[in-house]
Coordinates of C-alpha atoms in Angstrom, one line a residue:
X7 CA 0.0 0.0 0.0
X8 CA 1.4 3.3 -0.7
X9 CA 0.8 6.5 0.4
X10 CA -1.6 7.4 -2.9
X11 CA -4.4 4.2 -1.7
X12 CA -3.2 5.0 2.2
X13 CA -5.8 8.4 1.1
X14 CA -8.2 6.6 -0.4
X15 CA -8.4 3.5 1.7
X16 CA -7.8 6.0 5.3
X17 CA -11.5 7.9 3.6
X18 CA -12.7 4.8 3.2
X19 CA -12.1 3.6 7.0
X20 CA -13.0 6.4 8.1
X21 CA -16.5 6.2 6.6
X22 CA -16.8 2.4 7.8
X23 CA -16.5 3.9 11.2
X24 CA -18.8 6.3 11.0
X25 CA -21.3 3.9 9.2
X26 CA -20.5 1.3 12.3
X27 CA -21.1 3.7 15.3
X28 CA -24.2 5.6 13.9
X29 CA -25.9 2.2 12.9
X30 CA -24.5 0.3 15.7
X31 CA -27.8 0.5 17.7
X32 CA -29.1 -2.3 14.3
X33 CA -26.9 -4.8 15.4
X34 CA -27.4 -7.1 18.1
X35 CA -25.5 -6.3 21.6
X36 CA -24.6 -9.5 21.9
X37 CA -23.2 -12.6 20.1
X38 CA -25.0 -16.1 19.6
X39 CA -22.4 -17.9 18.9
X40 CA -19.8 -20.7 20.4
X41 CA -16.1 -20.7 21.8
X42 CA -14.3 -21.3 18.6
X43 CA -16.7 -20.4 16.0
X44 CA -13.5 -17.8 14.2
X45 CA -11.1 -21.0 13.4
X46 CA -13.3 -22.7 10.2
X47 CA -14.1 -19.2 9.4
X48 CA -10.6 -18.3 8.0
X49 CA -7.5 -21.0 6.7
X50 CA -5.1 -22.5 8.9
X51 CA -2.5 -20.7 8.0
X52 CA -1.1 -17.0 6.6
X53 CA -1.1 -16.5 3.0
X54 CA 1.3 -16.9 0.5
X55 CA 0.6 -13.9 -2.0
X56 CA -0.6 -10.9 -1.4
X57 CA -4.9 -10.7 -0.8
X58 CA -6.5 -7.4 -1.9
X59 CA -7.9 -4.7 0.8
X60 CA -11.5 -5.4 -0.4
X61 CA -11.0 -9.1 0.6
X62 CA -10.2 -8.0 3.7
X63 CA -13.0 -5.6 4.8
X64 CA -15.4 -8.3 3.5
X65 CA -14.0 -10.9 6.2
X66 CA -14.4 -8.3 8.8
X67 CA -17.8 -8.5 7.9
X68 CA -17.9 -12.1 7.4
X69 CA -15.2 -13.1 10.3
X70 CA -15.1 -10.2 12.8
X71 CA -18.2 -8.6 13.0
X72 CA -20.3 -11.7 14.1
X73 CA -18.1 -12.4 17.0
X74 CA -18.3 -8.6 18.6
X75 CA -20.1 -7.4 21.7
X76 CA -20.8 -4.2 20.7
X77 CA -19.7 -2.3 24.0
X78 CA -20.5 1.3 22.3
X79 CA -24.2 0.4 21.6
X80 CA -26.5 2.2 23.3
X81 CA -28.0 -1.6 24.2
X82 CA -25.1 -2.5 26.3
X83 CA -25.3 -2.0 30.4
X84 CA -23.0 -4.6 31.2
X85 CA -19.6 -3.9 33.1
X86 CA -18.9 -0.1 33.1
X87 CA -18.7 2.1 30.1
X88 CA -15.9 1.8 27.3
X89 CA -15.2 5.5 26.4
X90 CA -15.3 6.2 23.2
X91 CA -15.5 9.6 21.1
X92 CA -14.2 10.5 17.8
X93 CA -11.6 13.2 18.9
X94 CA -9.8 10.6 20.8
X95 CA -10.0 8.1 17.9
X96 CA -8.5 10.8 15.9
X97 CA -5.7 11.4 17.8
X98 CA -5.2 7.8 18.4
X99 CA -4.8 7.7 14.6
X100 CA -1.9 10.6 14.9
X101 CA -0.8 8.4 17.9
X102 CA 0.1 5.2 15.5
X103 CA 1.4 8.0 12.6
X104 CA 4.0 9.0 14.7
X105 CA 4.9 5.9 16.0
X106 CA 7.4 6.9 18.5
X107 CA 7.9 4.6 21.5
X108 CA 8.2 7.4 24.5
X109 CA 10.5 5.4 26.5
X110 CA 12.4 8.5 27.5
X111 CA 12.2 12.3 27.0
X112 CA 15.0 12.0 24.2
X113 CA 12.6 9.3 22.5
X114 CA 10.3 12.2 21.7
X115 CA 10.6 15.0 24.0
X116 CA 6.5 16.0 23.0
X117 CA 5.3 12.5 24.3
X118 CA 7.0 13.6 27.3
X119 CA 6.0 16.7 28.3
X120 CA 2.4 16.4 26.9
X121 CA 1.3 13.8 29.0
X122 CA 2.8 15.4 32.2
X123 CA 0.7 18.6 31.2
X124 CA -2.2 16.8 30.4
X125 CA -2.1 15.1 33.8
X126 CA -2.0 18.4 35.6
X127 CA -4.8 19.6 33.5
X128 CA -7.2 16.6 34.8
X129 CA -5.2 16.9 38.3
X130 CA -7.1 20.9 38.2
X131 CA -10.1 19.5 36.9
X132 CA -10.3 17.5 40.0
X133 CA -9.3 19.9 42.4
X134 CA -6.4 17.6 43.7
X135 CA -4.1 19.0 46.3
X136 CA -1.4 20.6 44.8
X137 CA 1.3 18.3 46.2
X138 CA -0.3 16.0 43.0
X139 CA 0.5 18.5 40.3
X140 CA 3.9 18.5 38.7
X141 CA 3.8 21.8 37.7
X142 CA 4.2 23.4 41.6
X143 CA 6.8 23.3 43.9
X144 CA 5.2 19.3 44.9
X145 CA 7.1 16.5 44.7
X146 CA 4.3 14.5 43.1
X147 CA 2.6 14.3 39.2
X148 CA 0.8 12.3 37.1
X149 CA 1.8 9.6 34.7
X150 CA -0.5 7.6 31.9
X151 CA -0.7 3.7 32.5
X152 CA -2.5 1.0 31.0
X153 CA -5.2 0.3 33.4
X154 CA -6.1 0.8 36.9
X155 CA -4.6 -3.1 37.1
X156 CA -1.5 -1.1 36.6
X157 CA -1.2 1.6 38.8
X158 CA -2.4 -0.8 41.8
X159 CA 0.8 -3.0 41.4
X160 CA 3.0 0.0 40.9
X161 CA 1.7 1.8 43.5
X162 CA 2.1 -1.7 46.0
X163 CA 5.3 -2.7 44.8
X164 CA 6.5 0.9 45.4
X165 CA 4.9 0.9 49.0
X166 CA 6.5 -2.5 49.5
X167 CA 10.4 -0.9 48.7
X168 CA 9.4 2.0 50.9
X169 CA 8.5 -0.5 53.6
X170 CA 11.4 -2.6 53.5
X171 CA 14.3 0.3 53.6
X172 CA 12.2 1.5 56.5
X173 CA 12.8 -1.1 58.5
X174 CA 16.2 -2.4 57.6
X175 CA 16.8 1.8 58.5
X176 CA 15.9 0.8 62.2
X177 CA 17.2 -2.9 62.2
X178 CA 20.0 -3.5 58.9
X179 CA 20.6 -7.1 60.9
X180 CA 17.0 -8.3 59.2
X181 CA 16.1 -9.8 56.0
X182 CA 14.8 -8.2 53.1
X183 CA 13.3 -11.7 53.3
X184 CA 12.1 -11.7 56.5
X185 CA 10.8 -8.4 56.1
X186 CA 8.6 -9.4 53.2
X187 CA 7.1 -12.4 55.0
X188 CA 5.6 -9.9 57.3
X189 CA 4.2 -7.4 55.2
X190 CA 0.5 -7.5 54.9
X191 CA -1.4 -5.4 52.7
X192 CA -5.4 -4.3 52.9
X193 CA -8.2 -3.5 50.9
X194 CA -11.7 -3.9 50.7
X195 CA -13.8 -7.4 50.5
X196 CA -15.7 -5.7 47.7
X197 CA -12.6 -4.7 45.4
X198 CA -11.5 -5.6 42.0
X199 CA -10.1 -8.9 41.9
X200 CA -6.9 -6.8 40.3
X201 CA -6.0 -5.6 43.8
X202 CA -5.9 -8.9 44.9
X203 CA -4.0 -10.0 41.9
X204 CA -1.1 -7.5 42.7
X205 CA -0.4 -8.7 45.9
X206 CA 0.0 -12.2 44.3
X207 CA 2.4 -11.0 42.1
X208 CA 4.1 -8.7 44.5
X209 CA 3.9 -12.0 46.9
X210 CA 2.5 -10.1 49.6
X211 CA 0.1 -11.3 52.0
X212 CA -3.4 -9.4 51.7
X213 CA -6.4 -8.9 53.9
X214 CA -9.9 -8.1 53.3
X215 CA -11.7 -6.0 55.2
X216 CA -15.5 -6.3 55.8
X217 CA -17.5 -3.6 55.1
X218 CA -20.8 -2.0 56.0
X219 CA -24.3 -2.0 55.3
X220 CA -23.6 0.3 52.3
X221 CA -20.3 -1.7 51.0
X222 CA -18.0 1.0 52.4
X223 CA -15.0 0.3 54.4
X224 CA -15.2 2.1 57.7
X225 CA -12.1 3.0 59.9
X226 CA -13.0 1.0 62.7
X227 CA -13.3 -2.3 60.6
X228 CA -9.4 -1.5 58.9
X229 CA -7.9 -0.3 62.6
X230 CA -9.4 -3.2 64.1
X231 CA -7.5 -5.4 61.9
X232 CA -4.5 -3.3 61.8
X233 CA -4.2 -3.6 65.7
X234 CA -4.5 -7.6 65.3
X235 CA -1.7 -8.1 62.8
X236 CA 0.7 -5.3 64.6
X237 CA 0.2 -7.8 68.0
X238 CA 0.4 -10.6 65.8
X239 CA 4.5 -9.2 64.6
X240 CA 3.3 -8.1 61.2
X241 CA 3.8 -5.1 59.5
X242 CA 0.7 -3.7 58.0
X243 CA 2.2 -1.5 55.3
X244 CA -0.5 -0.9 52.6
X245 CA -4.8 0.5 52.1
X246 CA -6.1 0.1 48.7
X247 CA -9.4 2.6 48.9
X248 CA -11.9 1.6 46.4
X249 CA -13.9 5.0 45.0
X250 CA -16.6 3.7 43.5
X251 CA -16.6 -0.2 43.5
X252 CA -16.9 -3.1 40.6
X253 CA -20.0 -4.8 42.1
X254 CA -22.0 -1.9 43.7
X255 CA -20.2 1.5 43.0
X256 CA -19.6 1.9 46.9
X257 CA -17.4 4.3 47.8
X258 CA -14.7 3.6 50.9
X259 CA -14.6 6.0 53.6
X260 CA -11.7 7.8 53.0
X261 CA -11.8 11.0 55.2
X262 CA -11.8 8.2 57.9
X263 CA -9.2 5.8 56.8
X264 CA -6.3 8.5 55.7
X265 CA -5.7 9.5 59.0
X266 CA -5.4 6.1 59.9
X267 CA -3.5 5.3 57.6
X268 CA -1.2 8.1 58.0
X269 CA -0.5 7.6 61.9
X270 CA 0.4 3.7 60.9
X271 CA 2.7 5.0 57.9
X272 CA 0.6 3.1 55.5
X273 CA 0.8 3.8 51.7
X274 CA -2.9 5.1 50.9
X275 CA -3.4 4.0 47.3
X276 CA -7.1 5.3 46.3
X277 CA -8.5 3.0 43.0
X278 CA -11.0 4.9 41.4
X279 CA -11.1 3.5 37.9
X280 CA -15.0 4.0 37.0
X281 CA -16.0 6.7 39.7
X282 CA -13.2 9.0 39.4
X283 CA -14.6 10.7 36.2
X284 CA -17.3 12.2 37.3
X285 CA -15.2 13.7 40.2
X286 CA -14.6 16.7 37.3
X287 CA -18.5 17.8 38.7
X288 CA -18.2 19.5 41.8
X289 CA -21.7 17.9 43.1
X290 CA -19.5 14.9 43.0
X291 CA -16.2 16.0 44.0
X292 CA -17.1 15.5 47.9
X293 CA -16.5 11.9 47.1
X294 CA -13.1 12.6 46.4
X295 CA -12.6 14.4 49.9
X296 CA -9.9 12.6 51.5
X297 CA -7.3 12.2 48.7
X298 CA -4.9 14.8 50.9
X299 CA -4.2 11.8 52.8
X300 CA -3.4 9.9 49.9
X301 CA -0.1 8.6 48.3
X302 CA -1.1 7.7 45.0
X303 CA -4.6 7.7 43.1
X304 CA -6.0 6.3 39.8
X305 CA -8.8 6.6 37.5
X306 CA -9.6 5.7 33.7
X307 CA -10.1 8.6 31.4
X308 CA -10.6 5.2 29.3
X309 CA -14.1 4.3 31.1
X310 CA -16.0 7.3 31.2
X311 CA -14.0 10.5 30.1
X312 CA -14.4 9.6 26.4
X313 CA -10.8 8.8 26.1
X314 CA -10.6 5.6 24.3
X315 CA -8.7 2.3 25.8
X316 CA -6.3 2.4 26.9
X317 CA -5.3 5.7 29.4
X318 CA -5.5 5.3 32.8
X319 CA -4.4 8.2 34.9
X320 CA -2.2 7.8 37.7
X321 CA -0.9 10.2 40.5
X322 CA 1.5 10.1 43.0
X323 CA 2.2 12.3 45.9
X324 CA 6.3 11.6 46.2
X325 CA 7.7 10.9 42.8
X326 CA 10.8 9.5 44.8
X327 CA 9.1 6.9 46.0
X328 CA 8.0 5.2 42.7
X329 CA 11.9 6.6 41.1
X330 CA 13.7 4.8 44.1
X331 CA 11.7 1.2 43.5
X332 CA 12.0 1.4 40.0
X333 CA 15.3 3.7 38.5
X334 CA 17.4 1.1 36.4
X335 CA 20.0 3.6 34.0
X336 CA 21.7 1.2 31.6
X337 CA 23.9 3.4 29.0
X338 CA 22.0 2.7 26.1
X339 CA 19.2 5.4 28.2
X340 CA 21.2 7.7 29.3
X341 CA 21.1 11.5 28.1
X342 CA 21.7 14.8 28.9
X343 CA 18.3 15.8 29.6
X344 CA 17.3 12.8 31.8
X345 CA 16.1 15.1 34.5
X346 CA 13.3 15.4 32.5
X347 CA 12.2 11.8 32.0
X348 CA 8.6 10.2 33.7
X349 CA 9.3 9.3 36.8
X350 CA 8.0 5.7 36.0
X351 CA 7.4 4.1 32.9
X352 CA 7.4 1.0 30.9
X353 CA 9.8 1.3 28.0
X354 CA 7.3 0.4 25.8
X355 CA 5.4 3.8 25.7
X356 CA 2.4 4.7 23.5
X357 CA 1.7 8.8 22.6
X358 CA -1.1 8.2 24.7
X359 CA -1.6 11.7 26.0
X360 CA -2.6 12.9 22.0
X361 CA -6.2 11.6 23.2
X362 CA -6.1 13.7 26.3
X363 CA -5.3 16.7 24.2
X364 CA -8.0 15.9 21.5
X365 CA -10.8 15.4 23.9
X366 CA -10.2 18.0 26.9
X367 CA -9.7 20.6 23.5
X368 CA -12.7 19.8 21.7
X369 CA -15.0 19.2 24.2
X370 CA -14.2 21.6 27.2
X371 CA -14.6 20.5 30.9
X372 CA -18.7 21.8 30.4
X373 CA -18.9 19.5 27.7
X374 CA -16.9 17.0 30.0
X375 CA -19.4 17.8 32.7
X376 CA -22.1 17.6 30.4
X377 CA -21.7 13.7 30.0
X378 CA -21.2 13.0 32.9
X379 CA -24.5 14.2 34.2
X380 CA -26.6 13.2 31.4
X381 CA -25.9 9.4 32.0
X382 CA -26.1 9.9 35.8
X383 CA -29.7 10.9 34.9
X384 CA -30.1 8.6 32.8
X385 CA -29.5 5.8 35.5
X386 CA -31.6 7.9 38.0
X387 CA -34.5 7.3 35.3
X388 CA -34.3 3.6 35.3
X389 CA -33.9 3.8 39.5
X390 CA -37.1 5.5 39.2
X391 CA -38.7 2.6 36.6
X392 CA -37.1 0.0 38.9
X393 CA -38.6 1.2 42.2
X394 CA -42.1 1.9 40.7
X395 CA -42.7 -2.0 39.8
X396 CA -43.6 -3.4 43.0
X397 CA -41.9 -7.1 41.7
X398 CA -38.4 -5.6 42.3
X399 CA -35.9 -3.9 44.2
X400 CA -32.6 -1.6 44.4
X401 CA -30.1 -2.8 45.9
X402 CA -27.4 -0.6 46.4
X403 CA -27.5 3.2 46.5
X404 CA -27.5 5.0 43.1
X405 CA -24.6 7.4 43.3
X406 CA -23.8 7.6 40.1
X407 CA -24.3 5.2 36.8
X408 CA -24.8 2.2 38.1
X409 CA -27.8 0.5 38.7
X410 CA -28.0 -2.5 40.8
X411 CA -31.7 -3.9 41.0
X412 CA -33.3 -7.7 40.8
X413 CA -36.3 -9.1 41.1
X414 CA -38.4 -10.3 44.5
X415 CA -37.5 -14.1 45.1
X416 CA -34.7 -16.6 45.1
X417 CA -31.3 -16.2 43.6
X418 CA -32.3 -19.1 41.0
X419 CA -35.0 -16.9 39.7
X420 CA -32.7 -13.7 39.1
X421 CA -30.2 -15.7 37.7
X422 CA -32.8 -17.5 34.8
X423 CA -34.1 -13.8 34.0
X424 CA -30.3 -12.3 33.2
X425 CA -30.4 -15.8 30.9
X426 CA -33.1 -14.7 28.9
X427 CA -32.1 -11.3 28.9
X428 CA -28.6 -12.3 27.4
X429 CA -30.1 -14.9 25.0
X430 CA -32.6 -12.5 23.4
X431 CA -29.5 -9.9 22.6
X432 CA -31.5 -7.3 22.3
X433 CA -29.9 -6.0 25.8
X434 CA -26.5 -7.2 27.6
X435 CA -25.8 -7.2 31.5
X436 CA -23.6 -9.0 33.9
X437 CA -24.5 -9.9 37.7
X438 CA -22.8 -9.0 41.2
X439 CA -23.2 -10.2 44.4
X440 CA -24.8 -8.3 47.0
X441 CA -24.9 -10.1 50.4
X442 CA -25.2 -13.4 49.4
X443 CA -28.3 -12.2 47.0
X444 CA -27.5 -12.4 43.2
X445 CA -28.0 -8.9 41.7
X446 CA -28.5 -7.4 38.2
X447 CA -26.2 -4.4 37.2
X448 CA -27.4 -2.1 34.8
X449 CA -24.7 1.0 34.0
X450 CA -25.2 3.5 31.6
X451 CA -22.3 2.6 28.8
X452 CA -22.3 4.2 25.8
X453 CA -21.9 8.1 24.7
X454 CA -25.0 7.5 22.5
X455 CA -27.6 6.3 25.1
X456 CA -30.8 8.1 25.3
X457 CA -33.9 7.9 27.6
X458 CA -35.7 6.0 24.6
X459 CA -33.2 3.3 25.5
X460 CA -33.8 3.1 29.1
X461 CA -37.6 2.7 28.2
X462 CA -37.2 -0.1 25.8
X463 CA -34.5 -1.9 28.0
X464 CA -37.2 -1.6 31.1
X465 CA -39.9 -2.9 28.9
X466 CA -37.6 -5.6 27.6
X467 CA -36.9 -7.1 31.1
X468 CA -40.4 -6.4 32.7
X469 CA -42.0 -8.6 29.0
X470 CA -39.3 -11.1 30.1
X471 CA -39.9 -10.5 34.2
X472 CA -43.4 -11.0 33.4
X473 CA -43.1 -14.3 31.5
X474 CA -40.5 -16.0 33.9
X475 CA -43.2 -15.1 37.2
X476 CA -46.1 -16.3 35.2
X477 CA -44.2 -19.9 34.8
X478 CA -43.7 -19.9 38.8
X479 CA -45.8 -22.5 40.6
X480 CA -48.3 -20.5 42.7

């Protein structure tokens, strides 16, 4: 392909895309097919000559197509939202152009210095304190991971370094190994499995703490267990704070727990992958009172900023910390401007912050703000449908687009209803579990959802609600 059909076949794309995302709503959410439908689809192996482009956009047709849950139609509630807009699809198109691979600010001093902007612009939009924001006389910023998966282990396998030097400060005689058998770790019994899954890798002993009648961890519940392990010889070390959990959207107390963690000299990391969007609203920044007590924090532009996958913002308060568990300088990185570099960063770096620029440029905090509280109104709507049927029930608070509701009766019953709701694919959503009950979440996903949608997805369960009740034995 040259640059001459690049033009013509970029146009072409670029059309396909649009045609996709404004007609996406025709196809269905979900996919009837089985695990390994793909394989007879296509040959066993790469081809020997060249195939033509038109072959090729066929078979995504034919091959791909089929085998897609469309996350950006405005029929899929499942998970939490997939951001999605087409600034940031632009930019990620520049992003790939350029091709640089930001390992350093000699790789590209722009990929550099844009994202470390671009993270004190969202740092302002959230109000965080200062000692966040590279761009003041704090020690902290903000870098761009992957996912929130990321900045979890980051921020635990920083804590754990900081940990260890502590004590081998006030005892050098130890072990780093004896140290690290008695580290333990906490977070919340309702947070992302990822939090447990960095302690695993980190090998690090982790807790869970209970939590209230709302899902929230509480300070008494975290010193309580705190005080047991510190009696027991450990060394409680780490909080992960979960701002707006997977199952239920809870939200940790944190203006409790800092302190706490504070007096113990406990790294505060505060995970607020879905949740920490909407924190650019200042009817919902209260929820993010508490992060002065914080080390690091995270959220995903990616989810609901309309920043596509992958950006995942990340702060730190101390950017020694992360630099002194992490600072390798072989020669071949070395240069004269290293002073400059991100303070942590895998060497294989994307120009992730383009999307950033696009989207907080041609949408404007309002506009920002704007989507935001459409689909938190949107969720309020189908609260209100839910609680106006007398056959079901909320479960969890509506804070912001998240919607966890079932119907009255057993767990079996719930469960056969999300069946038929995933088997008709006109709608897709995945369970939680709520205190032992089985629970339906429905979360406002795409940019394009409209109260028309909520009405046909209510009358879509109720038709199926309805059927399901009338084949109950009386």
């Amino acid at each position: 392909m040259d640059a001459a059909e690049f033009r013509r076949r970029g146009k072409e794309m670029v059309d396909y895309v649009a045609d996709y995302l404004e007609n996406i709503e025709q196809r269905p959410v979900y996919p009837d097919l089985e695990p390994g439908y793909l394989r007879s689809l296509i040959p066993t192996e790469a081809p020997l000559e060249p195939e033509s482009y038109e072959e090729i956009m066929h078979d995504v047709e034919r091959v791909i197509m089929p085998g897609i849950t469309h996350w950006h139609s405005p029929n899929f509630f499942a998970y939490f939202p997939a951001a999605s807009s087409y600034p940031a699809m632009l930019a990620d198109m520049l992003c790939g152009a350029i091709g640089c691979i930001g390992f350093s600010w000699a790789a590209s001093p722009a990929c550099t210095e844009l994202e470390t902007v671009m993270l004190d612009w969202l740092g302002k939009m959230l109000h965080l304190p200062e000692s966040f924001i590279a761009g003041t006389h704090g020690h902290g910023g903000g870098v761009i991971q992957g996912t929130a998966s990321e900045a979890t282990l980051i921020s635990l396998l920083a804590a754990r370094c900081k940990a260890i030097r502590r004590v081998l400060a006030t005892d050098p005689k130890t072990s780093e190994a004896d140290i690290l058998s008695k580290l333990v770790a906490y977070t919340s019994e309702q947070a992302h499995s990822s939090v447990e899954r960095a302690a695993l890798i980190g090998a690090i002993m982790m807790r869970k703490v209970p939590t209230d009648e709302d899902y929230s961890v509480r300070e008494e519940m975290l010193r309580k267990m705190v005080e047991e392990d510190k009696a027991a010889g450990l060394i409680p070390f780490y909080f992960c704070a979960t701002l707006g959990t997977t199952p239920s959207c809870a939200f940790d107390r944190i203006m409790e727990l800092g302190p706490l963690c504070n007096k113990e000299n406990m790294w505060m990391h505060i995970d607020a992958a879905y949740a920490g969007s909407a924190f650019i609203c200042p009817e919902f920044r209260p929820l993010l009172n508490g992060i002065e007590y914080a080390d690091s924090f995270n959220f995903n532009p990616h989810k609901w900023l309309l920043v596509n996958f992958d950006c995942s913002a990340m702060w730190v308060k101390e950017r020694t910390d992360i630099i002194g568990a992490f600072k390798m300088e072989p020669l071949y990185l070395k240069h004269e401007n290293q002073e400059s570099d991100h303070f942590i960063s895998p060497l294989g770096r994307r120009f992730r912050s383009l999307k950033l620029w696009f989207v907080f440029r041609m949408y404007g905090l309002k506009g920002l703000q704007a989507h935001i509280r459409k689909q938190v109104a949107l969720a309020k709507e189908f609260e209100s449908l839910v609680r106006a049927d007398k056959r079901f029930e909320i479960c969890a608070e509506v804070v912001l687009g998240l919607v966890c509701f079932r119907l009255k009766g057993s767990n079996d019953l719930n469960q056969t209803l999300l069946k038929r709701i995933t088997k008709s694919r006109e709608l897709h959503l995945v369970p939680c579990q709520l205190s032992g009950r089985f629970v339906l979440r429905f979360a406002i996903c795409a940019r394009t959802t409209e109260s028309r949608h909520i009405q046909q997805a209510w009358r879509h369960i109720t038709q199926l609600a309805f059927e399901l009740l009338q084949e109950q034995p009386h």
